[in-house]
Short mmCIF file of C-alpha atoms in Angstrom, two decimals:
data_model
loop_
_atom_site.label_atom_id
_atom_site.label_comp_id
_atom_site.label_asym_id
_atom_site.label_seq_id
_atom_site.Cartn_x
_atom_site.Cartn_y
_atom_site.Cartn_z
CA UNK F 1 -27.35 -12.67 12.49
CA UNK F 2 -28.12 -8.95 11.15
CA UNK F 3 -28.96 -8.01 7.73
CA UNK F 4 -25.85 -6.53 6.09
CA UNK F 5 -27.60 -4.15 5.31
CA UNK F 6 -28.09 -2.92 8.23
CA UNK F 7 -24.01 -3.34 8.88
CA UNK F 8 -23.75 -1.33 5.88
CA UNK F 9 -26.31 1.52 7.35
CA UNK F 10 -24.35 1.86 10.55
CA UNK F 11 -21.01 2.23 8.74
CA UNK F 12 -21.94 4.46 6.20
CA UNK F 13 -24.38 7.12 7.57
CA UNK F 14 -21.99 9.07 9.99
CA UNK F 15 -18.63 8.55 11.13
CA UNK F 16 -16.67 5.87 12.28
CA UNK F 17 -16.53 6.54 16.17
CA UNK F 18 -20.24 7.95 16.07
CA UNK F 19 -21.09 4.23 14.77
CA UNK F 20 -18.72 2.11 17.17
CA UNK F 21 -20.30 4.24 19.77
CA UNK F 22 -24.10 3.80 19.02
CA UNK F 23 -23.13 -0.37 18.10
CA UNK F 24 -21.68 -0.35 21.84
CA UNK F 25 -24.74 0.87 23.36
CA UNK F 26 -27.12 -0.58 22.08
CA UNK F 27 -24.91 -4.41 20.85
CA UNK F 28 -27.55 -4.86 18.66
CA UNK F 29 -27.61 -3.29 14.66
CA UNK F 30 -30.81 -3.56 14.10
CA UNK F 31 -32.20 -2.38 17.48
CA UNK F 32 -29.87 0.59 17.08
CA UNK F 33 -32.09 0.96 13.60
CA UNK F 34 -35.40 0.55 14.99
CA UNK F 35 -34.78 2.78 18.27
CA UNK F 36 -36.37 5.83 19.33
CA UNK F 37 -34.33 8.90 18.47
CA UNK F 38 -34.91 9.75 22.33
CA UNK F 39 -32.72 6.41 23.32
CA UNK F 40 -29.45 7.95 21.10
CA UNK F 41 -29.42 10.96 23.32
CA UNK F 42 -28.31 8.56 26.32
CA UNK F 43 -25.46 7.29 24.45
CA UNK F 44 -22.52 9.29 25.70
CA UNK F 45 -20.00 11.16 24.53
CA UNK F 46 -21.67 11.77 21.18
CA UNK F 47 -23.20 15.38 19.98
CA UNK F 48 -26.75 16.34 18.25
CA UNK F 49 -24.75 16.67 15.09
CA UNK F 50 -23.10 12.92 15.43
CA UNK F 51 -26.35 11.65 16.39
CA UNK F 52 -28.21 13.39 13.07
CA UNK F 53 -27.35 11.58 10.56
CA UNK F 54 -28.34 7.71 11.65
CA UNK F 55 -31.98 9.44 12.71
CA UNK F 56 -32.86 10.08 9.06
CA UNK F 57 -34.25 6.76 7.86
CA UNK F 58 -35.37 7.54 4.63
CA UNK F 59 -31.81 9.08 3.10
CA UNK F 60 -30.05 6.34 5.37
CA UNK F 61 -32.08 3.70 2.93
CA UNK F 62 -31.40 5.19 0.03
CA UNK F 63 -27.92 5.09 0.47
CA UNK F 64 -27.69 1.49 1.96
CA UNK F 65 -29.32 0.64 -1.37
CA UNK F 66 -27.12 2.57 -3.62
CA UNK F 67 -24.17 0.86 -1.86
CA UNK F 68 -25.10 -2.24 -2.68
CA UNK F 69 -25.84 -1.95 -6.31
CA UNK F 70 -22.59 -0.21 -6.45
CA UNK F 71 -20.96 -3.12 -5.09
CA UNK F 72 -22.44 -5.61 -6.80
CA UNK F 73 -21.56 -3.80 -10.30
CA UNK F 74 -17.96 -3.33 -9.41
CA UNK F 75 -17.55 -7.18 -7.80
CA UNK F 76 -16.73 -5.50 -4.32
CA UNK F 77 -16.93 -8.07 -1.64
CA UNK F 78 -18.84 -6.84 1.69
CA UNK F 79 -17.02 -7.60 5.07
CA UNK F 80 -19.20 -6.93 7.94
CA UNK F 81 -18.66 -7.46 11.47
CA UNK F 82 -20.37 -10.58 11.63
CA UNK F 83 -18.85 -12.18 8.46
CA UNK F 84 -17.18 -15.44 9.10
CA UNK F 85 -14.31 -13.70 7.44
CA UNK F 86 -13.78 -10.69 9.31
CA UNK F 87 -10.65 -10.21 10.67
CA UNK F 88 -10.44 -11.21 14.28
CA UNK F 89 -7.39 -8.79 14.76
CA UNK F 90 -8.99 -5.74 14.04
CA UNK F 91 -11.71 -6.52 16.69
CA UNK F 92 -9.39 -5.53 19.37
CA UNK F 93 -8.23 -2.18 18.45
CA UNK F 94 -9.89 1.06 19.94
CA UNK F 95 -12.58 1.85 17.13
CA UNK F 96 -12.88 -1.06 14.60
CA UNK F 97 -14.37 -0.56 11.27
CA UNK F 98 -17.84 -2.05 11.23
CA UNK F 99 -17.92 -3.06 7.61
CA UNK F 100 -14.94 -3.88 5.22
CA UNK F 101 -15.21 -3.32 1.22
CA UNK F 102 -12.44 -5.44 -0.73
CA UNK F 103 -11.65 -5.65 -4.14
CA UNK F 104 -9.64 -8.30 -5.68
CA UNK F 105 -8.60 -11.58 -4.20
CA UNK F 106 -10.13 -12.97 -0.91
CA UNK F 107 -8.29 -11.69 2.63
CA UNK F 108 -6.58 -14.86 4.63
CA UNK F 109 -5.55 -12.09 7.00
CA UNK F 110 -5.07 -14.74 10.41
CA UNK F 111 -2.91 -17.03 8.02
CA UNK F 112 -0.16 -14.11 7.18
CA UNK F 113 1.95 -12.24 8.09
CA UNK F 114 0.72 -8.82 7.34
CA UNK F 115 4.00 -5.90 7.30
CA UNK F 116 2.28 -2.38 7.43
CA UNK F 117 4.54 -0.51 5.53
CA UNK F 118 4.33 3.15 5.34
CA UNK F 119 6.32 6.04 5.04
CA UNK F 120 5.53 10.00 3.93
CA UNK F 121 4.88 11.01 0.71
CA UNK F 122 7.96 13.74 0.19
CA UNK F 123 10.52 10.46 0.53
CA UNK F 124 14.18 10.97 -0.79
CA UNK F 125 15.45 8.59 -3.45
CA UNK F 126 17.14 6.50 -0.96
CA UNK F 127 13.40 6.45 1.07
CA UNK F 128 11.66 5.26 -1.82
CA UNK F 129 14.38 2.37 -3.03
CA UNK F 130 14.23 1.30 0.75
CA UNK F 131 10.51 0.90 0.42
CA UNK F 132 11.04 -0.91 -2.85
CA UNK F 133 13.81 -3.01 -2.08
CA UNK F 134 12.25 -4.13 1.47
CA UNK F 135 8.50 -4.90 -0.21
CA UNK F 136 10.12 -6.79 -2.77
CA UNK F 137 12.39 -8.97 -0.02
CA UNK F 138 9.19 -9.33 1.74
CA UNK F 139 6.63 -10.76 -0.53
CA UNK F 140 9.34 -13.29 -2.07
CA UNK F 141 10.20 -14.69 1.63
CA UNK F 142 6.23 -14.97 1.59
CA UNK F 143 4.94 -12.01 3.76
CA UNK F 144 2.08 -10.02 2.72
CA UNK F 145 2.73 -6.37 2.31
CA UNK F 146 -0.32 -3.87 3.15
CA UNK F 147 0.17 -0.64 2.33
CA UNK F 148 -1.18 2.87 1.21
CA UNK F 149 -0.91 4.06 -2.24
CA UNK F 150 -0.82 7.90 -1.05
CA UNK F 151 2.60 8.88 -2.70
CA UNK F 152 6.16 8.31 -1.94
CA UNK F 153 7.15 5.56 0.18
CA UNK F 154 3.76 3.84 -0.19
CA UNK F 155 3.52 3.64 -3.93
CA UNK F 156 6.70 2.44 -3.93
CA UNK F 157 6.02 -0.43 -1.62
CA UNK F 158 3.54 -1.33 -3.68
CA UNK F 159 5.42 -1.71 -6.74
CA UNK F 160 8.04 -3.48 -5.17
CA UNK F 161 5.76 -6.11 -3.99
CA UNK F 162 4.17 -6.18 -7.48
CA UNK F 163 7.93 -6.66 -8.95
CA UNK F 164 8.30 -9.72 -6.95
CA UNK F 165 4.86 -11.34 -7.96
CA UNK F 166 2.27 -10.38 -5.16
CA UNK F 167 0.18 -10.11 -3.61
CA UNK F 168 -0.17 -7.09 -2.16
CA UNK F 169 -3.00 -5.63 -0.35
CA UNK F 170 -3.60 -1.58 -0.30
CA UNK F 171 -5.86 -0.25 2.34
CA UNK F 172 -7.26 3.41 1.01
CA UNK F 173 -9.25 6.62 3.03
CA UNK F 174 -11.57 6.61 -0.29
CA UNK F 175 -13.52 4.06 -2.14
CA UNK F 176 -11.90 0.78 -3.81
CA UNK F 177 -13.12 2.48 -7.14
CA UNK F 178 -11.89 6.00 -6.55
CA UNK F 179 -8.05 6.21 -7.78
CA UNK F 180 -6.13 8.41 -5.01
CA UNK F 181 -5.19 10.86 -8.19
CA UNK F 182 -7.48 11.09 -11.25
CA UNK F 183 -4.93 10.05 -14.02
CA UNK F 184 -3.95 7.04 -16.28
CA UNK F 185 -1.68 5.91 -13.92
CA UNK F 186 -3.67 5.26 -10.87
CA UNK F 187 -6.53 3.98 -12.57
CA UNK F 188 -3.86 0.91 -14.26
CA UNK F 189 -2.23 1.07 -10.20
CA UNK F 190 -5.60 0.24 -8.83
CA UNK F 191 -6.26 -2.23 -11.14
CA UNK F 192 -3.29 -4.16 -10.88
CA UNK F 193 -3.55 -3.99 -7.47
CA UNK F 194 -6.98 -5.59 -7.61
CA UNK F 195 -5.30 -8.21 -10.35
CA UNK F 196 -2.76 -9.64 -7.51
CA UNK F 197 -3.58 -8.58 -4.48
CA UNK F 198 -6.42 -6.73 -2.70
CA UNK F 199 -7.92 -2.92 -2.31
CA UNK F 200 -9.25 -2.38 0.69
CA UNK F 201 -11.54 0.35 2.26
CA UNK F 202 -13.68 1.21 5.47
CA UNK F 203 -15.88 3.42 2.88
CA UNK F 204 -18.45 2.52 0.32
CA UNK F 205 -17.62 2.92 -2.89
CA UNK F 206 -17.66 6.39 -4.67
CA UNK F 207 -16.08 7.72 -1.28
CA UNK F 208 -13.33 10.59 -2.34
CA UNK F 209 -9.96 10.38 -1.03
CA UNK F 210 -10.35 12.82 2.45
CA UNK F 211 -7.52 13.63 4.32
CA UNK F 212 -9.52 13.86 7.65
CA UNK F 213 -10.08 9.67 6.54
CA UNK F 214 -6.19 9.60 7.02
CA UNK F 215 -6.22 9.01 10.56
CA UNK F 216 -8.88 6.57 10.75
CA UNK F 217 -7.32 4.64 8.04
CA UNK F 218 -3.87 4.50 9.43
CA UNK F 219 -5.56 2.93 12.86
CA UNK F 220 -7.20 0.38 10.56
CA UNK F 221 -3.84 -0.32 9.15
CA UNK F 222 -1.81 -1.00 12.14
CA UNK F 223 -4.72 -3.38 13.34
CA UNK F 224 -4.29 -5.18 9.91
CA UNK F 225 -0.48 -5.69 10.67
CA UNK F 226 1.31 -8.24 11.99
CA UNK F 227 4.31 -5.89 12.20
CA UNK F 228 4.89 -2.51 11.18
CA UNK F 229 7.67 -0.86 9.25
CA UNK F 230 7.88 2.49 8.60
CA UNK F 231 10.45 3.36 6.15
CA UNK F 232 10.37 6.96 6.50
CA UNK F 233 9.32 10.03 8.04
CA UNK F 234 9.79 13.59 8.78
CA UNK F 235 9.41 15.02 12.32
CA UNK F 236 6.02 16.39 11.11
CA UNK F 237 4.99 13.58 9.19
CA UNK F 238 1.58 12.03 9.08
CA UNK F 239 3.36 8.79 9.14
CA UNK F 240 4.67 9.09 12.78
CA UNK F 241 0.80 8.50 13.25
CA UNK F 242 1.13 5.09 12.28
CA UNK F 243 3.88 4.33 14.88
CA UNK F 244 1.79 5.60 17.44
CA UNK F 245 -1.23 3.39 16.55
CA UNK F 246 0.99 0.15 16.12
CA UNK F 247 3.01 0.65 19.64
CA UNK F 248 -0.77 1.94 21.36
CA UNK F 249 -2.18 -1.84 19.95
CA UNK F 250 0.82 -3.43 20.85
CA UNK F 251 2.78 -4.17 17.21
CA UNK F 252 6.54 -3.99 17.06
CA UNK F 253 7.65 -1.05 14.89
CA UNK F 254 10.78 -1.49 12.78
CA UNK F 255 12.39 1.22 10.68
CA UNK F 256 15.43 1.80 8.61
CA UNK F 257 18.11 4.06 9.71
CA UNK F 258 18.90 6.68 7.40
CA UNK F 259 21.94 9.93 7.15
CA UNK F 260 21.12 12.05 9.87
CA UNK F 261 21.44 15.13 7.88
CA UNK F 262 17.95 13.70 6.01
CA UNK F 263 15.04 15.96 6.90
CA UNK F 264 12.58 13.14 5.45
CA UNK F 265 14.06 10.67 7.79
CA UNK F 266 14.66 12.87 10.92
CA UNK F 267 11.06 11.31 12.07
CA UNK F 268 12.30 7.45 11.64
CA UNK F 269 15.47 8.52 13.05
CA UNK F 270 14.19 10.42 15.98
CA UNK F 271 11.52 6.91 17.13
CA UNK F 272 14.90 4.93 17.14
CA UNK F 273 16.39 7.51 19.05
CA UNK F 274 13.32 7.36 21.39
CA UNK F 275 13.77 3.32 21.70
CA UNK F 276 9.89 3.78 19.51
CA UNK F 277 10.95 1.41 16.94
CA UNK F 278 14.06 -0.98 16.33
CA UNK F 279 16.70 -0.48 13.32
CA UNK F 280 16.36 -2.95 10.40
CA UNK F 281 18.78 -3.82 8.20
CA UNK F 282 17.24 -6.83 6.16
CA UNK F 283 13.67 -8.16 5.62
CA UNK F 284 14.65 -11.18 7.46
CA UNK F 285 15.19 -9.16 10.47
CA UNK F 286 11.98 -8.50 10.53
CA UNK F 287 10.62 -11.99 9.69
CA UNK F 288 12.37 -14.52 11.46
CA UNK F 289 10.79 -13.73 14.70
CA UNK F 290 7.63 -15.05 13.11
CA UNK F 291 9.11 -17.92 11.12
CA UNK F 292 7.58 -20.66 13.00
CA UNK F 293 3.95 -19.03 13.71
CA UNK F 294 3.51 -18.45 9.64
CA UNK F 295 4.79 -21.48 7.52
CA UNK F 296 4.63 -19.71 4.65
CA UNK F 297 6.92 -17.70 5.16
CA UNK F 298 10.79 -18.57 3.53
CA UNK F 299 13.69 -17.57 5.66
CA UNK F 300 17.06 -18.45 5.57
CA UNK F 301 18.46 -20.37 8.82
CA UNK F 302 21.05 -17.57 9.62
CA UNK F 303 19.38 -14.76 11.91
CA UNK F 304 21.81 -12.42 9.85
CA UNK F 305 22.67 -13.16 5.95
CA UNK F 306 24.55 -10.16 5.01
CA UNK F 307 26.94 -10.43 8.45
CA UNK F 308 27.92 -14.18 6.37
CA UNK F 309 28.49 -12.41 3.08
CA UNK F 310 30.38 -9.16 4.04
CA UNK F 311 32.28 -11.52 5.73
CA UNK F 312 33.28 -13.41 2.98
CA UNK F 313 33.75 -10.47 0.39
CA UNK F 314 36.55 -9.53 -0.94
CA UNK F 315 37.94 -6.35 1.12
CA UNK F 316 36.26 -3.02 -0.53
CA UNK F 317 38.55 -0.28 -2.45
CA UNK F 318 38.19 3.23 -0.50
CA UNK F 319 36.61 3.97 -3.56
CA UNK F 320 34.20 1.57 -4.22
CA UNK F 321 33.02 2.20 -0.30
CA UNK F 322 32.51 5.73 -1.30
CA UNK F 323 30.45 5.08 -4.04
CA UNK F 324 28.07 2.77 -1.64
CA UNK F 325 27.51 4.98 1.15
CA UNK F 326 25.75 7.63 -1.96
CA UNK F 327 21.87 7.19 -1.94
CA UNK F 328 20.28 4.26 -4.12
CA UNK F 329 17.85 5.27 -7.01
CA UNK F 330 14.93 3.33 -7.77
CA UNK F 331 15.01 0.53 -8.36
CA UNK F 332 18.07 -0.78 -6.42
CA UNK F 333 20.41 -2.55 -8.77
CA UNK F 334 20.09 -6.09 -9.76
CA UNK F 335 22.51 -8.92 -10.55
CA UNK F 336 21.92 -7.59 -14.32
CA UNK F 337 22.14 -4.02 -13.65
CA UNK F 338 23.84 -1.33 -16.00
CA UNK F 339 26.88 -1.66 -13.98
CA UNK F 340 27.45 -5.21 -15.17
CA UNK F 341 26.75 -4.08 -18.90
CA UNK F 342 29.72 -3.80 -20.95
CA UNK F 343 29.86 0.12 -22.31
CA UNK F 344 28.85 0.70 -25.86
CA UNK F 345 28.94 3.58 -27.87
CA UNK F 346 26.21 4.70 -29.29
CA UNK F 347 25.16 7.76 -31.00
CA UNK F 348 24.33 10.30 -28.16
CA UNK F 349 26.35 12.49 -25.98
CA UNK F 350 24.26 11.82 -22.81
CA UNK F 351 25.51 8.22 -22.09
CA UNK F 352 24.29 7.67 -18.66
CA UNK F 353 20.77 7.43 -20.02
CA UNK F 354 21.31 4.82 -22.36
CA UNK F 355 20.36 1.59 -21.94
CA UNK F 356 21.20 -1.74 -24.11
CA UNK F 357 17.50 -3.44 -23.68
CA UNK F 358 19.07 -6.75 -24.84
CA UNK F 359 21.93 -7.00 -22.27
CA UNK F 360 19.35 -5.81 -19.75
CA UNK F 361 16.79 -8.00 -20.30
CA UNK F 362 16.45 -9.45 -17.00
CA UNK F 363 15.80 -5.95 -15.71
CA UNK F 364 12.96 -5.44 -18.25
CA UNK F 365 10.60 -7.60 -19.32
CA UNK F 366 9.06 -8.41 -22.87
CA UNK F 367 6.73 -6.06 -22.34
CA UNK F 368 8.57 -3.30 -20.81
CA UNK F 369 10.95 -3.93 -23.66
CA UNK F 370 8.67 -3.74 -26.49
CA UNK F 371 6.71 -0.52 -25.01
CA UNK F 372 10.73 1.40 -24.16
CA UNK F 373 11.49 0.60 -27.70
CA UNK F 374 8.36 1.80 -28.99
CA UNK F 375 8.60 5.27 -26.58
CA UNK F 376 11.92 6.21 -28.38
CA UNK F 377 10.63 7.81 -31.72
CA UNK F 378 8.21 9.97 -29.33
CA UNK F 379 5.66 10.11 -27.00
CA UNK F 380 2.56 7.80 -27.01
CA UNK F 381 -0.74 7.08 -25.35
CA UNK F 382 -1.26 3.77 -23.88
CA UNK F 383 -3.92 3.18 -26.99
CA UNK F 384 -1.19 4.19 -29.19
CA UNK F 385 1.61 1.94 -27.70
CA UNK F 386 -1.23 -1.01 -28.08
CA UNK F 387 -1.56 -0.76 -30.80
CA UNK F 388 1.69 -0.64 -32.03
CA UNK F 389 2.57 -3.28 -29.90
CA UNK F 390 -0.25 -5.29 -29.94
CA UNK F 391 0.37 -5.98 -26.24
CA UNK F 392 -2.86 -6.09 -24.92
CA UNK F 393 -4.40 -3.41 -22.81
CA UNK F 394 -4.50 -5.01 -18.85
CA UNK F 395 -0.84 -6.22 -19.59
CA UNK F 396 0.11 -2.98 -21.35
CA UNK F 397 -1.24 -0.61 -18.45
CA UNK F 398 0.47 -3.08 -16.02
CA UNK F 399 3.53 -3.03 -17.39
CA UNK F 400 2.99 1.19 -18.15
CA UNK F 401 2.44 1.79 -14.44
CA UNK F 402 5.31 -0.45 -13.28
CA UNK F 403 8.10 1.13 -15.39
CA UNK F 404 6.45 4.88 -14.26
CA UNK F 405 7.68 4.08 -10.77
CA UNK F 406 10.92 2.59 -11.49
CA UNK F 407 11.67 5.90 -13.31
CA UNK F 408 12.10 4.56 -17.08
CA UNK F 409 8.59 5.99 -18.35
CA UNK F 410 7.18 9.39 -17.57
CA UNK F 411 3.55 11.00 -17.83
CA UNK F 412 3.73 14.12 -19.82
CA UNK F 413 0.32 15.30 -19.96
CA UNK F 414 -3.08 14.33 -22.11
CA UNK F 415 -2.37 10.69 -20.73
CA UNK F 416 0.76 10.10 -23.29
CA UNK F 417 3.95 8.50 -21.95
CA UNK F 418 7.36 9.38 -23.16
CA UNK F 419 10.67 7.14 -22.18
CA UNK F 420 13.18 8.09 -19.39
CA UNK F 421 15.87 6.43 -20.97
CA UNK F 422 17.07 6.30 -24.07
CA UNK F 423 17.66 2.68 -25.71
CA UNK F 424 17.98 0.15 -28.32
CA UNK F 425 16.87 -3.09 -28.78
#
């Protein structure tokens, strides 16, 4: 068995198909290492300027070196293609990524089922609850969500998922220590992320977020998957990429049908259209086709739930079936939602932002509580809210970055946080 560092040199050097191509032609890492630069020139298909970069030894060292110091500081686990842990899907798609870096918990990948979920980054409001909602419905019925965290429908998976517990694993086109978007927020994303789940990359760490990784990464994803749903997409969105890759390597593709008058969905729409992908309506839908090769997974016995309880609900008001056909808001309401609140007056003329934190305490919890009381005198940084809270700093970014997505906290510059809502305790 090879060295991984010389797994790691391969992977790292030059691109991704440069290296599957050189590994092909040679089926040996090291001999690839130790060959003449005279024997690359008969591998074909690739250019002098592919070739280049795995001839120079000396900076192709270096860099193996710094990789693994960097990854032995930061606790990043090294997957290469001879690790007992590799996954064995991912061996069969067109280009597989020699080496793996993950961050976080260990990767059972043959013993779940992985749902790809993905959608673009422009999503609508009813997008984005869709990707929260169906995350959410996925990891309780014990499914592992893998995701992006690029925006939009992917961030939202991934708080959904983290609502309902984890895990959740994130694959990125930058390194497990790079946060997509330099703020506050990211940083606490990536590191909850890391806390229940897993962050995984095809690039070392220190690798900046490229959009010409995007591609490669989405590939990578699909081979991941067990199944793929894409939430949504617009007819030139980089998402419809991910459909492609999941029907080339054989995945089923699911997606949720949205108003056809919804230029963000006219993508997802269009791949049903095209008999690309099959309407969902329910995470089960998705799941029970899989019930009996993954036993972890928790399904009810009846193929369709919500047929059973439409049918037994009380007939809707014209109304009332009005008001459901308008597009949810994230997050989709609860059991304990402000529609089940009894209204109370309170001292403010804009009473659709107000929020009794006591009668909606199974929407918040203690911590998201203490930090929305503690936002209403003014904004705060997340030093300042520990302090006054004493809520200490892992839980307080965690709970920070989950009530930023649900809409209740906002960024507002110089990393301080002000409240979305207004509310009293």
């Amino acid at each position: 068995m090879a060295s991984a560092k010389f797994w790691i040199w391969l992977s790292a050097v030059g691109d991704p198909v440069a290296a599957w191509k050189i590994y092909e032609h040679f089926g040996d890492v090291e001999k690839a290492y130790f060959a003449d630069p005279e024997e690359y020139k008969l591998i074909p298909g690739l250019r002098a300027h592919q070739i280049a970069p795995f001839l120079n030894k000396e900076q192709g060292s270096k860099l193996v070196s710094k990789i693994v110091a960097d990854c032995r500081a930061l606790g990043v686990h090294i997957c290469t293609w001879e690790s007992a842990d590799y996954p064995e899907r991912l061996r069969y798609i067109d280009v597989p990524p020699l080496v793996l870096y993950l961050l976080g918990r260990p990767l059972r990948i043959e013993e779940e089922c992985v749902v790809a979920m993905a959608g673009t980054r422009r999503c609508s409001p009813y997008g984005q609850a869709m990707s929260w909602r169906f995350a959410e419905q996925l990891t309780r019925e014990g499914a592992l969500v893998l995701t992006g965290v690029a925006g939009g429908c992917d961030e939202a998976a991934v708080v959904g998922a983290l609502q309902a517990g984890g895990p959740v694993a994130v694959l990125l086109p930058g390194g497990v220590d790079v946060p997509f978007e330099n703020t506050d927020f990211y940083r606490a994303l990536y590191q909850n992320i890391a806390s229940f789940g897993t962050l995984i990359s095809t690039y070392p760490p220190g690798t900046p977020n490229d959009h010409a990784h995007f591609r490669f990464r989405n590939a990578v994803l699909t081979g991941l998957s067990t199944v793929v749903l894409l939430v949504e997409a617009g007819l030139r969105s980089g998402a419809l990429n991910v459909a492609a890759n999941a029907n080339d390597q054989g995945r089923t593709v699911y997606t949720i049908p949205a108003n056809l008058d919804s230029w963000s969905a006219m993508g997802t729409n269009g791949l049903l259209c095209n008999g690309q992908a099959l309407a969902v309506m329910s995470a089960e839908d998705m799941l029970l086709t899989y019930r009996d090769s993954f036993p972890r997974l928790s399904l009810p016995k009846s193929a369709y739930p919500y047929v059973q309880e439409e049918e037994k609900a009380p007939a809707v008001p014209p109304t009332a079936a009005a008001k459901e056909d308008e597009p949810d808001t994230l997050p989709p309401e609860t059991e304990t939602s402000q529609a089940a609140i009894p209204e109370k007056k309170v001292d403010t003329a804009d009473i659709s932002d107000y929020i009794d934190l006591k009668a909606a305490q199974n929407d918040f919890t203690d911590d998201e509580q203490s930090i929305l009381l503690a936002l209403q005198d003014g904004s705060r940084t997340s030093e300042e809210l520990t302090a006054q809270t004493e809520i200490p700093s892992a839980r307080m970014l965690a709970a920070l970055t989950l009530l930023t997505l649900r809409g209740s906290v906002r960024e507002c510059g110089s990393g301080r946080f002000e409240a979305a809502v207004k509310g009293k305790g």
